[in-house]
Each structure stands twice: as structure tokens, then as C-alpha cells.
Amino acid sequence: MIIQSVQVAILDLPTIRPHQLAMHTITEQAVVVARVRDTEGREGWSEIATIGGASYGESTPEAIKANIDTYITPHVIGQDPIRFGKIMHDISIHVRGNLHAKALVESAIVDLAARQRNIPAYELFGGKIHDGLPVAWTLASGDTGKDIEEAKEYLHQKRHNIFKLKIGKGDPMKNVEHVLEIQKAVGDRARLTVDVNQAWDEDTANQCIPILQDGGISMIEQPLPGWNHEGMARLADRYRVPILADEGATSIQEIFHIAKHRAGNSIALKIGKTGGLTAVKQAAGIAEAAGLGLYGGTMIESDLGTAMTVQLYSTMPPMKFGTELFGPLLFKDSITTNRVEFRDFNVIVPDGPGFGVEVDHEKVEHYSREKGVLA
Ligand SMILES: [Mg+2]
């Protein structure tokens, strides 16, 4: 039952509408998927998303694939998947950084190990605490009236009661007005958060945050550049509205640094940026010990990547700010034959073997940039 092959492909998945961030607008999302196969032909699958090529983060889809194919795969072939801790330890000795690549490989191995035992992958991480996780939606039409209509509709459907607005692009004060109008319209039926995606300097943050705070906005995500831990610490100290570190909070070492210097008082977790399922549980432990609030972040994963993430987060104590694992709802199509479910303001934890979703091989091939890799 040892691992016989590792294959990686880049897929371009179209979204139902443009999804605007400060540095990039997603209309087609590049996700990287990995498949590991054992000697009996069983398969483990995983997905890691990145945003906007090299514009959001250092790991590009092309680099993830190249570095796995060249440097990581040789340490995986011939290994027993249930010893994913040893495999990842061996990789850590030979491959520096490359956190997204490591996350993709570890996740596929975990899916395979769980499928070999016919159990959900969350059983390998202590078992699930929750059956569902609160899930936010991003309002991104850019039109205040349309966003209010959308928020009201999803409240009515009991799909979301936490809404996030990406406000890193355009005039900061106009964006603040837009957010406050929406908050006024939904009142106390919904919580609103904002994500600046590193776009402000400290002066702009000091102009905008007090207004957002007085308007009842419940969290401000990464207002300053990821490197500016000192500035984030000053904002976290100055305002009572929670300041959340996302792009600044990547590896477990960086998350420890943020915790120590209070460079933000809450952390967005993501499997890719932190280097894998095991690393994210370690990150959550650091945050918990430091009294930081947690948020289940997304890089806009499809059903496969979302199922992975939801399963892992189901094994952790409740997150103060819930999650934003709405990825599958933003795609026109799915690469799995069963979908991740959303109901009663929650994303539901899949319970099948592995990550609980079954890959549709034809769809994977259809959306693959290079044909035949995972055929
Ligand atoms: Mg963010």
C-alpha cells in the first residue's frame, strides 16, 4: 500500500462573476490539484488555490507544480501514506519554504491514507468536533444597492449571515461609505467584516478604521502590508474592533511572531500559506495559547479544496470569526461528483472516506491546462 506515483496539474476554473481583490480580479481561478496513487491503484486527491499568479503571494501555480515534480516527489515515492508525518519531516529537511507545494502533497497523502482505511480524513486529526461551520459570503458587485439585495436574499435563504467586503481597491472613504450603507441596511441580522488585502498605509488605516468601528463593522482584515507587523500592532492596540492578520500570518514561525508582538489580535488560517493540514493545526494551537481569535480563510478553493479545509477545521475548537469557505458557490462547475453542502448559515462537514468528495476525472481533464497529466 505504498505510494507509487505523484501527479500534479494546474486547472483553470471559471467563476460565476468577477471576484475583485485589491491586486487582482478573479474570473478564472487557477487551482493546483495533486493525485497520489498506491500500489493497489487507490487514489488520494488534494487541491491548493492561489490568487492572481504572482500578484497575491510568492507561490504561483507553475512554481508549485515544478517544485513538487522536481524536488518533493522523490521523497514521497515508496513511502507508506499513514506515515505522512515522517514523509513531511523528510521533505522539510530537503526542501525549504514551498509551503503551498508541501500543503498540496501532504493533503493528497492524507486523503489516500484515510481512503485506505475507509475513514474520513478528519479521523486522522482527532475526529470532528463540529458537523458544520459558520460561513461568510463576499459581497463584490461594487454596487451598494445590488450588494444589499444580495445580502438580504442570502439572509432569507439562511445561506449566510456574515458578509465580507473587499475594500482594498479604489477610494478608501468611498469604500467605507459603501460598507456602512450595507451594514445599516442589514442591521443586526448580519455581521459585516472588511478585507483590505494590505492596500492601506497607516495614515489611511487611521482615517478609516474609527469610522468602520463606529459603524458596527465587526472585524478589519489585513489593513496594512503583510510585512508591517509593527504597524499592525499599533492598530490592534489603538482600536477595539478586531484587527485580523492574513497575508502577514503565513508560516507557524510568523504566526508565533504575530502572537508575541500582538501584530493583530486575530489570525486567518489557510492550509496553503501555512504549509499543510498538520501545520494549520499547529498554527491554531499557537493562536489559541496566545488568546488570538481565529478565522477560517479561503484562497477560493473548489469543492475538493473546500472539503479538505472544512474537514480539518471541523477538528478544531469553534473559530471566533467563523469561516469564509464559500469557494464552491463561486464556481460555474465542479471537479467532484458530489458537492460540498451549504445550509442554515453553515458549510456542512463532508463525512465520506478521505475528504468526503469524489473527483470527477473527466472534469479534471477538461479544466487541466496541460492535457493528459491526470487522465
Ligand atoms: Mg484576506
PDB file of N, CA and C in Angstrom, residues 14 65 69 110 150-151 226 246 309:
ATOM      1  N   PRO A  14     -13.597  28.554 -14.271  1.00  0.00           N
ATOM      2  CA  PRO A  14     -14.317  29.822 -14.423  1.00  0.00           C
ATOM      3  C   PRO A  14     -15.247  30.110 -13.238  1.00  0.00           C
ATOM      4  N   LYS A  65       3.780  23.364  -9.025  1.00  0.00           N
ATOM      5  CA  LYS A  65       3.889  22.123  -9.826  1.00  0.00           C
ATOM      6  C   LYS A  65       5.352  21.753 -10.082  1.00  0.00           C
ATOM      7  N   ASP A  69       7.172  18.345  -8.696  1.00  0.00           N
ATOM      8  CA  ASP A  69       7.675  17.364  -9.666  1.00  0.00           C
ATOM      9  C   ASP A  69       9.178  17.132  -9.494  1.00  0.00           C
ATOM     10  N   VAL A 110      -2.731  12.411   2.877  1.00  0.00           N
ATOM     11  CA  VAL A 110      -3.711  12.202   3.953  1.00  0.00           C
ATOM     12  C   VAL A 110      -5.006  11.617   3.375  1.00  0.00           C
ATOM     13  N   GLU A 150     -28.422  41.367  -2.475  1.00  0.00           N
ATOM     14  CA  GLU A 150     -27.795  40.042  -2.377  1.00  0.00           C
ATOM     15  C   GLU A 150     -27.726  39.585  -0.915  1.00  0.00           C
ATOM     16  N   ALA A 151     -27.311  40.496  -0.029  1.00  0.00           N
ATOM     17  CA  ALA A 151     -27.220  40.154   1.404  1.00  0.00           C
ATOM     18  C   ALA A 151     -28.587  39.759   1.939  1.00  0.00           C
ATOM     19  N   GLY A 226       1.611  42.953   4.599  1.00  0.00           N
ATOM     20  CA  GLY A 226       1.915  41.796   5.433  1.00  0.00           C
ATOM     21  C   GLY A 226       3.193  41.934   6.239  1.00  0.00           C
ATOM     22  N   ASP A 246      -3.795  38.305   7.905  1.00  0.00           N
ATOM     23  CA  ASP A 246      -3.960  37.223   6.925  1.00  0.00           C
ATOM     24  C   ASP A 246      -2.669  37.070   6.111  1.00  0.00           C
ATOM     25  N   THR A 309     -10.440  21.524   3.646  1.00  0.00           N
ATOM     26  CA  THR A 309     -10.320  22.557   4.666  1.00  0.00           C
ATOM     27  C   THR A 309     -11.417  22.417   5.719  1.00  0.00           C
TER      28      THR A 309
END
